[in-house]
CSV table of C-alpha atoms in Angstrom, one decimal:
chain,number,residue,atom,x,y,z
A,1,ILE,CA,-41.0,-22.1,-2.5
A,2,CYS,CA,-42.8,-21.4,0.8
A,3,VAL,CA,-42.1,-18.9,3.3
A,4,LYS,CA,-43.7,-20.2,6.4
A,5,PRO,CA,-44.4,-19.5,10.0
A,6,ARG,CA,-43.1,-21.3,12.8
A,7,GLN,CA,-44.7,-24.4,14.3
A,8,GLY,CA,-47.2,-24.7,11.6
A,9,GLY,CA,-46.4,-28.3,10.4
A,10,TYR,CA,-44.9,-27.3,7.0
A,11,THR,CA,-41.7,-29.5,7.1
A,12,THR,CA,-43.9,-32.6,7.9
A,13,TYR,CA,-46.5,-31.7,5.3
A,14,PHE,CA,-44.0,-31.2,2.5
A,15,MET,CA,-42.0,-34.4,3.7
A,16,ILE,CA,-45.2,-36.6,3.3
A,17,ARG,CA,-46.9,-34.9,0.6
A,18,ARG,CA,-43.8,-33.9,-2.0
A,19,LEU,CA,-41.3,-36.5,-0.7
A,20,PHE,CA,-42.5,-39.6,0.5
A,21,ILE,CA,-45.9,-40.5,-1.3
A,22,PRO,CA,-44.5,-39.4,-4.8
A,23,CYS,CA,-41.6,-41.6,-4.2
A,24,ILE,CA,-43.6,-44.9,-3.3
A,25,LEU,CA,-46.0,-44.2,-5.9
A,26,ASN,CA,-43.5,-44.1,-8.7
A,27,PRO,CA,-41.0,-47.2,-8.7
A,28,GLY,CA,-37.5,-45.9,-9.5
A,29,HIS,CA,-38.0,-42.3,-8.1
A,30,ASN,CA,-35.4,-41.3,-5.6
A,31,GLY,CA,-36.2,-38.6,-2.5
A,32,LEU,CA,-33.7,-36.3,-0.7
A,33,LEU,CA,-34.6,-34.2,2.2
A,34,ILE,CA,-31.6,-31.4,3.0
A,35,ALA,CA,-32.2,-29.9,6.6
A,36,GLN,CA,-30.3,-27.3,8.1
A,37,THR,CA,-28.0,-29.1,10.6
A,38,GLY,CA,-26.9,-32.9,11.2
A,39,LYS,CA,-29.3,-32.4,14.5
A,40,ASP,CA,-31.9,-31.5,12.1
A,41,VAL,CA,-31.3,-34.7,10.1
A,42,THR,CA,-31.7,-37.0,12.7
A,43,ALA,CA,-35.4,-35.2,13.9
A,44,TYR,CA,-36.4,-35.4,10.2
A,45,PHE,CA,-35.8,-38.9,9.7
A,46,ARG,CA,-37.4,-39.9,12.8
A,47,ILE,CA,-40.6,-38.1,11.2
A,48,LEU,CA,-39.9,-39.9,7.9
A,49,ARG,CA,-39.6,-43.2,9.7
A,50,ARG,CA,-42.9,-42.5,11.7
A,51,CYS,CA,-44.6,-42.0,8.2
A,52,TYR,CA,-43.5,-45.0,6.7
A,53,ASN,CA,-44.6,-47.2,9.9
A,54,MET,CA,-47.9,-45.7,10.2
A,55,PHE,CA,-48.6,-45.8,6.4
A,56,GLY,CA,-52.0,-47.8,6.0
A,57,VAL,CA,-52.6,-48.2,9.5
A,58,LEU,CA,-56.2,-47.8,10.6
A,59,ASP,CA,-55.7,-48.1,14.1
A,60,PRO,CA,-52.3,-48.2,15.8
A,61,PHE,CA,-53.7,-49.6,19.2
A,62,ASP,CA,-55.6,-52.5,17.4
A,63,LYS,CA,-53.5,-55.2,15.5
A,64,GLY,CA,-56.3,-56.7,13.9
A,65,GLN,CA,-57.4,-53.7,11.6
A,66,ASN,CA,-54.0,-53.3,10.3
A,67,ILE,CA,-53.7,-56.6,8.4
A,68,PHE,CA,-53.4,-54.7,4.9
A,69,ALA,CA,-50.6,-52.5,6.2
A,70,LYS,CA,-48.7,-55.4,7.9
A,71,GLU,CA,-48.7,-57.0,4.2
A,72,LEU,CA,-47.9,-53.6,2.5
A,73,HIS,CA,-45.0,-53.3,4.8
A,74,GLN,CA,-43.8,-57.1,4.5
A,75,HIS,CA,-43.8,-57.2,0.6
A,76,LEU,CA,-44.6,-54.0,-1.7
A,77,LEU,CA,-43.0,-51.5,0.9
A,78,HIS,CA,-40.3,-53.9,2.3
A,79,THR,CA,-37.3,-51.9,3.3
A,80,VAL,CA,-34.1,-53.8,2.5
A,81,TYR,CA,-32.3,-51.6,5.2
A,82,SER,CA,-33.1,-48.5,7.0
A,83,ASN,CA,-30.4,-46.3,9.2
A,84,ARG,CA,-30.7,-42.9,10.5
A,85,ARG,CA,-30.5,-41.2,7.1
A,86,GLU,CA,-32.0,-43.4,4.5
A,87,LEU,CA,-34.9,-45.7,3.6
A,88,VAL,CA,-34.5,-48.2,1.1
A,89,PHE,CA,-37.4,-50.0,-0.6
A,90,ASP,CA,-35.9,-52.9,-2.7
A,91,GLN,CA,-39.3,-54.1,-4.1
A,92,ILE,CA,-40.0,-50.7,-5.9
A,93,ASP,CA,-36.5,-49.7,-6.4
A,94,VAL,CA,-36.8,-46.5,-4.4
A,95,SER,CA,-34.8,-44.6,-1.9
A,96,ILE,CA,-35.3,-41.6,0.5
A,97,HIS,CA,-32.1,-40.2,2.2
A,98,CYS,CA,-31.7,-37.2,4.5
A,99,GLU,CA,-28.4,-34.9,4.3
A,100,SER,CA,-27.3,-31.7,6.0
A,101,ALA,CA,-26.7,-28.6,4.2
A,102,GLU,CA,-23.6,-28.2,6.6
A,103,VAL,CA,-22.1,-30.4,3.8
A,104,GLU,CA,-21.9,-28.0,1.0
A,105,GLU,CA,-21.9,-30.9,-1.6
A,106,ALA,CA,-25.1,-32.1,-0.1
A,107,GLY,CA,-26.7,-34.8,-2.6
A,108,GLN,CA,-24.3,-34.3,-5.5
A,109,GLY,CA,-23.3,-37.3,-7.5
A,110,PHE,CA,-26.5,-39.1,-8.4
A,111,MET,CA,-29.9,-38.5,-10.0
A,112,VAL,CA,-32.9,-37.7,-7.4
A,113,THR,CA,-36.3,-37.2,-8.6
A,114,HIS,CA,-37.9,-35.2,-5.6
A,115,VAL,CA,-35.9,-32.7,-3.5
A,116,LEU,CA,-37.2,-30.9,-0.2
A,117,ALA,CA,-34.5,-28.1,0.9
A,118,ASP,CA,-35.8,-27.1,4.6
A,119,GLU,CA,-34.8,-23.7,6.2
A,120,VAL,CA,-32.8,-22.6,3.1
A,121,ALA,CA,-32.6,-18.8,4.5
A,122,ARG,CA,-30.4,-20.4,7.3
A,123,TRP,CA,-28.1,-22.6,5.4
A,124,GLU,CA,-24.5,-22.2,6.6
A,125,HIS,CA,-22.8,-22.6,3.1
A,126,ASP,CA,-23.8,-20.9,-0.2
A,127,PRO,CA,-27.4,-22.2,-0.8
A,128,GLU,CA,-27.3,-21.0,-4.5
A,129,ALA,CA,-24.3,-23.3,-5.4
A,130,THR,CA,-25.8,-26.2,-3.6
A,131,LEU,CA,-29.0,-26.2,-5.1
A,132,GLY,CA,-27.8,-25.0,-8.4
A,133,ASN,CA,-25.7,-28.3,-8.7
A,134,LEU,CA,-28.8,-30.3,-7.3
A,135,LYS,CA,-31.1,-28.7,-10.2
A,136,GLU,CA,-29.0,-30.3,-12.7
A,137,ALA,CA,-29.6,-33.8,-11.1
A,138,ILE,CA,-33.4,-33.5,-11.0
A,139,PRO,CA,-34.8,-35.0,-14.3
A,140,ALA,CA,-38.1,-34.0,-16.0
A,141,GLY,CA,-41.0,-34.4,-14.1
A,142,GLY,CA,-38.9,-34.0,-10.9
A,143,THR,CA,-39.8,-31.6,-8.1
A,144,LEU,CA,-38.0,-29.2,-6.2
A,145,ASP,CA,-39.4,-27.5,-2.8
A,146,LEU,CA,-37.8,-24.7,-0.8
A,147,ILE,CA,-39.2,-24.0,2.6
A,148,SER,CA,-38.2,-21.6,5.1
A,149,THR,CA,-38.8,-18.9,7.7
A,150,ALA,CA,-37.6,-15.4,6.9
A,151,ASN,CA,-34.0,-14.5,8.1
A,152,GLY,CA,-33.6,-10.9,7.0
A,153,TRP,CA,-33.9,-8.8,3.8
A,154,GLY,CA,-31.5,-10.3,1.2
A,155,GLY,CA,-29.7,-13.6,0.7
A,156,TYR,CA,-30.8,-16.4,-1.8
A,157,PHE,CA,-34.0,-17.6,-0.3
A,158,PHE,CA,-35.1,-14.0,0.0
A,159,GLU,CA,-34.2,-13.4,-3.9
A,160,GLU,CA,-36.0,-16.7,-5.0
A,161,ALA,CA,-39.1,-15.8,-3.0
A,162,MET,CA,-39.4,-12.2,-4.4
A,163,ARG,CA,-38.7,-13.5,-8.2
A,164,ALA,CA,-41.4,-16.1,-7.5
A,165,ARG,CA,-44.1,-13.8,-6.2
A,166,ASP,CA,-43.2,-10.9,-8.9
A,167,PRO,CA,-46.3,-11.1,-11.2
A,168,ASN,CA,-44.5,-9.1,-13.8
A,169,LYS,CA,-42.0,-11.8,-14.7
A,170,THR,CA,-43.0,-14.0,-17.8
A,171,TYR,CA,-40.9,-17.1,-16.2
A,172,HIS,CA,-41.4,-18.2,-12.7
A,173,GLU,CA,-39.0,-21.1,-11.6
A,174,PHE,CA,-41.0,-21.8,-8.5
A,175,VAL,CA,-44.6,-21.5,-7.5
A,176,TYR,CA,-44.7,-19.0,-4.6
A,177,HIS,CA,-46.9,-19.9,-1.3
A,178,PHE,CA,-47.0,-17.5,1.8
A,179,HIS,CA,-49.5,-18.1,4.7
A,180,PRO,CA,-50.0,-15.7,7.7
A,181,TRP,CA,-50.2,-17.1,11.2
A,182,TRP,CA,-53.7,-16.6,11.1
A,183,TYR,CA,-53.9,-19.5,8.6
A,184,HIS,CA,-53.8,-21.9,11.4
A,185,ASP,CA,-56.9,-22.1,13.4
A,186,GLU,CA,-55.2,-23.1,16.6
A,187,TYR,CA,-53.8,-19.7,17.0
A,188,PHE,CA,-56.2,-18.3,19.8
A,189,ASP,CA,-56.3,-17.5,23.3
A,190,THR,CA,-59.3,-16.6,26.0
A,191,ILE,CA,-59.7,-12.8,25.9
A,192,PRO,CA,-58.7,-11.1,29.1
A,193,ALA,CA,-61.5,-9.6,30.9
A,194,LYS,CA,-59.5,-6.2,31.4
A,195,ASP,CA,-59.0,-5.6,28.0
A,196,THR,CA,-61.4,-3.4,26.1
A,197,SER,CA,-59.6,-1.3,23.8
A,198,LEU,CA,-57.9,-2.3,20.4
A,199,GLU,CA,-54.7,-0.6,18.9
A,200,LYS,CA,-54.7,0.4,15.2
A,201,SER,CA,-52.9,-2.5,14.2
A,202,GLU,CA,-55.3,-4.8,15.7
A,203,LEU,CA,-58.4,-3.0,14.3
A,204,ARG,CA,-56.6,-3.0,10.6
A,205,LEU,CA,-56.4,-7.3,11.3
A,206,ILE,CA,-60.1,-7.7,12.5
A,207,MET,CA,-61.4,-5.3,9.4
A,208,ASN,CA,-59.1,-6.7,6.5
A,209,HIS,CA,-58.7,-10.2,7.7
A,210,ASN,CA,-61.9,-11.0,9.8
A,211,LEU,CA,-59.7,-12.1,12.6
A,212,THR,CA,-61.4,-12.7,16.0
A,213,LEU,CA,-60.9,-11.1,19.4
A,214,ASN,CA,-59.5,-14.4,20.5
A,215,GLN,CA,-57.0,-14.3,17.5
A,216,ILE,CA,-56.1,-10.6,18.6
A,217,ALA,CA,-55.5,-11.9,22.3
A,218,TRP,CA,-53.1,-14.7,21.1
A,219,ARG,CA,-51.1,-12.1,18.8
A,220,ARG,CA,-50.8,-9.9,22.0
A,221,ARG,CA,-49.4,-12.7,24.1
A,222,LYS,CA,-47.0,-13.9,21.5
A,223,LYS,CA,-45.9,-10.3,20.7
A,224,GLU,CA,-44.9,-9.9,24.4
A,225,GLU,CA,-43.2,-13.0,24.3
A,226,LEU,CA,-41.0,-12.5,21.2
A,227,ARG,CA,-41.2,-8.7,20.8
A,228,VAL,CA,-39.2,-7.9,17.6
A,229,ASP,CA,-38.9,-11.6,16.6
A,230,PHE,CA,-42.8,-11.8,16.3
A,231,ASP,CA,-42.7,-10.8,12.6
A,232,GLU,CA,-40.2,-13.3,11.7
A,233,LYS,CA,-41.6,-16.3,13.6
A,234,TYR,CA,-45.3,-15.5,12.8
A,235,PRO,CA,-45.6,-13.0,9.9
A,236,GLU,CA,-48.6,-11.1,8.8
A,237,ASN,CA,-47.4,-10.3,5.4
A,238,ASP,CA,-44.6,-11.4,3.4
A,239,THR,CA,-42.7,-8.1,3.6
A,240,ASP,CA,-42.4,-7.5,7.4
A,241,CYS,CA,-41.2,-11.1,7.8
A,242,PHE,CA,-38.2,-10.3,6.0
A,243,LEU,CA,-37.7,-6.6,7.0
A,244,MET,CA,-38.2,-7.5,10.8
A,245,SER,CA,-36.0,-10.6,11.0
A,246,GLY,CA,-32.1,-11.3,10.8
A,247,GLN,CA,-29.5,-9.1,12.0
A,248,GLY,CA,-30.2,-5.4,10.9
A,249,PHE,CA,-28.5,-2.3,11.9
A,250,PHE,CA,-31.6,-0.2,12.5
A,251,ASP,CA,-34.2,-0.6,15.3
A,252,LYS,CA,-36.7,-3.1,13.9
A,253,GLN,CA,-39.6,-1.8,15.9
A,254,ILE,CA,-39.2,1.8,14.5
A,255,ILE,CA,-39.0,0.5,10.6
A,256,SER,CA,-42.0,-1.4,11.3
A,257,VAL,CA,-43.9,1.8,12.6
A,258,ARG,CA,-42.6,3.8,9.7
A,259,ARG,CA,-43.6,1.5,7.2
A,260,ASP,CA,-47.1,1.7,8.7
A,261,GLU,CA,-47.0,5.1,8.3
A,262,LEU,CA,-45.9,5.2,4.6
A,263,THR,CA,-48.4,2.5,3.2
A,264,THR,CA,-51.4,4.2,5.3
A,265,TYR,CA,-50.5,7.7,4.5
A,266,GLN,CA,-52.9,9.5,1.9
A,267,PRO,CA,-51.4,12.8,0.9
A,268,LYS,CA,-53.6,16.0,0.4
A,269,TRP,CA,-52.0,17.0,-2.8
A,270,GLU,CA,-53.3,20.7,-2.4
A,271,GLY,CA,-50.4,22.7,-1.6
A,272,GLU,CA,-48.0,19.8,-1.6
A,273,LYS,CA,-45.6,19.2,-4.4
A,274,LEU,CA,-44.2,15.6,-5.6
A,275,THR,CA,-41.6,15.2,-8.0
A,276,ILE,CA,-40.8,11.4,-9.4
A,277,PHE,CA,-37.5,11.6,-11.5
A,278,ARG,CA,-37.4,8.0,-12.3
A,279,ASN,CA,-39.3,5.2,-10.9
A,280,PRO,CA,-37.5,2.3,-9.3
A,281,LYS,CA,-37.0,-1.1,-10.9
A,282,PRO,CA,-37.6,-4.2,-9.3
A,283,HIS,CA,-34.9,-6.1,-7.8
A,284,HIS,CA,-32.3,-3.6,-8.2
A,285,GLU,CA,-30.0,-2.3,-5.4
A,286,TYR,CA,-30.4,1.6,-4.5
A,287,ILE,CA,-28.1,3.6,-2.1
A,288,ILE,CA,-30.1,6.0,-0.1
A,289,GLY,CA,-28.6,9.0,1.9
A,290,ALA,CA,-30.3,11.4,4.0
A,291,ASP,CA,-29.1,15.0,5.2
A,292,VAL,CA,-30.4,15.2,8.5
A,293,ALA,CA,-29.1,18.6,9.3
A,294,SER,CA,-31.6,21.2,10.1
A,295,GLY,CA,-29.6,23.9,7.8
A,296,LEU,CA,-29.0,26.3,10.8
A,297,ASP,CA,-25.6,27.7,11.7
A,298,ALA,CA,-23.7,26.2,14.4
């Protein structure tokens, strides 16, 4: 399970490394990609088709260097037919097809060895029911990958991500992956000449994660363009990306500032009293109430 930033190439990477290559290297295996919408299915299948066309190609502009790739496509990786949603390799008994999560019964009714579910947090129907039926169709040795950007605090993808990253659980169904935006080295800008001072949050990133001023310049520009949506599309930790996304009632920016205050606050215990009546249990729901009145007479 992978909580991903935008424009990081995760869908393409998982499609090639976890779907296409495992299928063609194991005759008899089948692959399934479930996209968020039917429009996404068309776009993703175009990527899959390009991967097939370029497989084994040394130089796409020089046919003389691609004799092996040509022979490979004509024989071992020959496709009996290929449409907008499916690749079928008749020589190795392999098929890879794409479906939309708009169809609640996507992928049901047949055995599938490798499944890639994209943007699970934004599926229109119940992803738990859809994937629950699919899990029973995956044989031993098969794979199931869930990838998505965050979409609010709660829901199936959020719960699965929290369970997967919980170190106290004895069994993890998924291996958890999260990469902040600076994991990708193309996110940097030139430093504006007028900018000389740094905010506390920027200093904290530089000190904790060794970011450069060019990366901070990119971050400033993106935060100005996206405002409160920045933490969802380009997360810096795997809490704020959920907390600051989705349709929340409270102001996202205020929540973010308050969270920073709470996580960085170091109490001075002299003269202060703290009583913990009961420690919270992970993954339990709690209701919090606050009396904001000052206690003064009207």
